[in-house]
Each structure stands twice: as structure tokens, then as C-alpha cells.
Amino acid sequence: MGSSEAPITTKALVVDKPGAPFVLEDVVLDKLRDNELLVDIKYSGLCHTDLVIQHGKMPIGGFPVVAGHEGAGTIVELGSGLQSSGLKVGDRVLLGFASCMNCRGCQEGSKGACDNIALTNFGGTRGLEDTPIRRPNGDFVRGSVFGQSSFSKLAVCDVRAVVKYPGPIEDLSFLAPLGCGFMTGAGTVLDVLKPKTSNNIAVLGLGAVGLTAVMAAKSLNVAEIIAIDIVESRLDLAKSLGATHALNGKSYKDVETAIREASARGVDFIVDTTGLTSMINSGIKALAQQGTFAIVGTPVPGEHLSIEGMDMLIHCKKIIGVTGAYANPQELIPRLVKMYQDGSFPIDGLSKSYPPTEIDQAISDMKSGKVIKPVLAW
Ligand SMILES: [Zn+2]
Ligand SMILES: [Zn+2]
């Protein structure tokens, strides 16, 4: 099948300008380029990063924009360069992130650490000067976010973001968030930090990323898993998923005090999903000898950490930034699906579906902690 000749009209959630609401509008999709495919989106997870994009807090991008980067659906059409890609019309796919495929990280399989991850995930195959989405009047709408812009019934996707899913279509309702949040939380523990059973680990913030980090630590039988949040229902969930300690941050002066109450020597690993400078500063102090602190949540641009060099030196501490778990989504996502099927990655209990018109309710439920992972059902 070749590329479509006529433009396609569909519905998408468009954010008009920084801070504006997500509004369901008619949009027109351009015909496919060689390495693009048209996906009928069934589900798209809502991630904190979508709100960062909505509020114009990304260092790159533009408005109006269609966000959405945890999409899943079925292939409707393939670009002319994809005829021997192993993908075919009707295949079910999960959408992760795109990477440049040329830099050292990509060549070594660490696509999440791609040198060009920002440009690739906000410019897609077309670069920042072009987009596959227009308003009916012809005005430019920023698309290709994470190679998908999947807050849309139909989406022009970058093949580099696509992962085939051989199982039933209904599963996509809870598998869609593998594309970002679930993959990031689990992959950071499984493939970046790699704790041993004798280690201990603390997870700061128990949203989708934090809870999947807890699940991954449990799957590795890590001796102590300390989960910290300020929402009781999330703490209960973390305990049911394997946290040995679930601590309400409101009950402690700071993160270090909480962690050291659970483990006086400190912890070997910390995964921060909050991005809060005060949490990170205090958490670093709670690392044990040779401990590693992973910054996974999105910090506020321009804010600086306050760390004591001597503490870093004599305790041989490491601080690392981790985007996309440094992962290769085409390898990690199928591995996590297998873990789900084996029962060691019970992600099916984390999501709740909403119609796209109720995205504001979904955002409010995610922020309050009532729902871990809202998923839009298209
Ligand atoms: Zn790259
Ligand atoms: Zn995300």
C-alpha cells in the first residue's frame, strides 16, 4: 500500500497556547512520508510531561500543539519506506519515544540516552519547521511529539517510536503507558541501577513511574524497598506491590530523616520521580556508602541542587540523570509485557480510562492521587 493521496481529517486535543486547556478539535493530517505510519489510536496515557508541554515548560516545541506520548492502537497505513519493515496494516502497536539512531547512545542500544532526544521527540521525522498536523484553515499545529502526538484519534507516527504488540487489542488499555511512564520507572531499576537482593532502594513519589520502580525492585527481590509519598492510598498501593516501608513524607522533617528512620546506614539507590529540588537535595544526603541517586522526574529548569562536595567524596556517592531509562523501547517494552504476563509486573491495576472530552477530570484525578494513570480511550 502506498501513501494516501488525500489529507485525512480527525479529532485531536489541541493546546492553543501555553497554559490553555486541551480542546477536542478537528485537525487535518498530512499524507504520510516514507518512514511514517498512520495509527488508529485506541488509548493514550496521560503523563506529567503532557502537562509540562501544555504549560510551555519544555525547552523546545511550540504552539498550538497536540501532546500525548503513551499511545497504542492499530496500524491503518504504512509509509512507502516501510513495506519491508515487518509491520503491516492491522498490527497492534505501542508507541514509545523516537531517537535519532545515529548518535553513540542509539548505536549502542541506549536510545533513551540519545544525544538528540529533544529534537527528535519534538520535531519527529520532519524537523521543527514542519508538522503533519494542520487546523482546517491550514494553520500549523505542532505534531510528532515523541514521534506520535497521540492525543488524537488518528496519528501520523514516526516508525522509530513504534513497538509491535502481538496480543489482544483490549490489553492496550493498560499497556499504553508502557510507552513512557511504566517503561521509565521499571527500566531505571532493572537496567540502569540494577540493585542486588542484598541492597536497599528508596523511591520518592509514587505515581506511575514510582510504582513501576517499586514493582521492578520487588521483581529483583531487593531486600528493602522504601516508598515515600504524601498520599495514603498510594502508600497502601506501594505496600501491596512489595514496598517493605511506606512512609508519608508529611510525617517527617525531610526525606533524609524518613529514609534514615527506615535504614540508619542510608540507602544504596534512590529513584526520584518528583523532580523537586528540596527532595533531591535531602535524598542525596540519605545515600549509603557508594550509593547512587537517579534523577528521573522532571526538575524545574534553572533550579540548582545544593550538594556538599566532601559528602560526595568520602561516601563515594553518584548522582545520575536518567531519561527514558536509557532504554531501547523495541527491546524493553516486550520484556516488560512478558513480566506482566508472568505476574511480576502487575500494571493492569494502575490505569483508569476516560473519554478525551474528560481530560480535565483525568488531570485532576492524577494530580490528587485518586488515579495513578489516566488513559484516554479514543
Ligand atoms: Zn541518538
Ligand atoms: Zn511521559
Coordinates of C-alpha atoms and ligand atoms in Angstrom, one line a residue, residues 45-50 69-70 146 177 179-182 184 209 298 373, ligand 2:
G45 CA -1.9 7.5 28.6
L46 CA -1.7 10.9 30.3
C47 CA 1.8 11.7 31.7
H48 CA 3.0 14.6 33.7
T49 CA 5.2 15.6 30.7
D50 CA 2.0 16.3 28.8
H69 CA 3.2 10.2 24.1
E70 CA 1.9 6.9 25.5
F146 CA 7.6 11.8 20.9
P177 CA 1.6 3.7 29.4
G179 CA 5.5 3.9 26.2
C180 CA 6.8 6.4 28.8
G181 CA 5.9 6.2 32.5
F182 CA 5.9 2.4 33.1
T184 CA 10.9 4.7 32.7
V209 CA 6.9 6.0 37.4
T298 CA 11.4 16.5 35.6
K373 CA -2.5 6.5 35.4
Ligands
ZN2 ZN 5.9 10.7 29.8

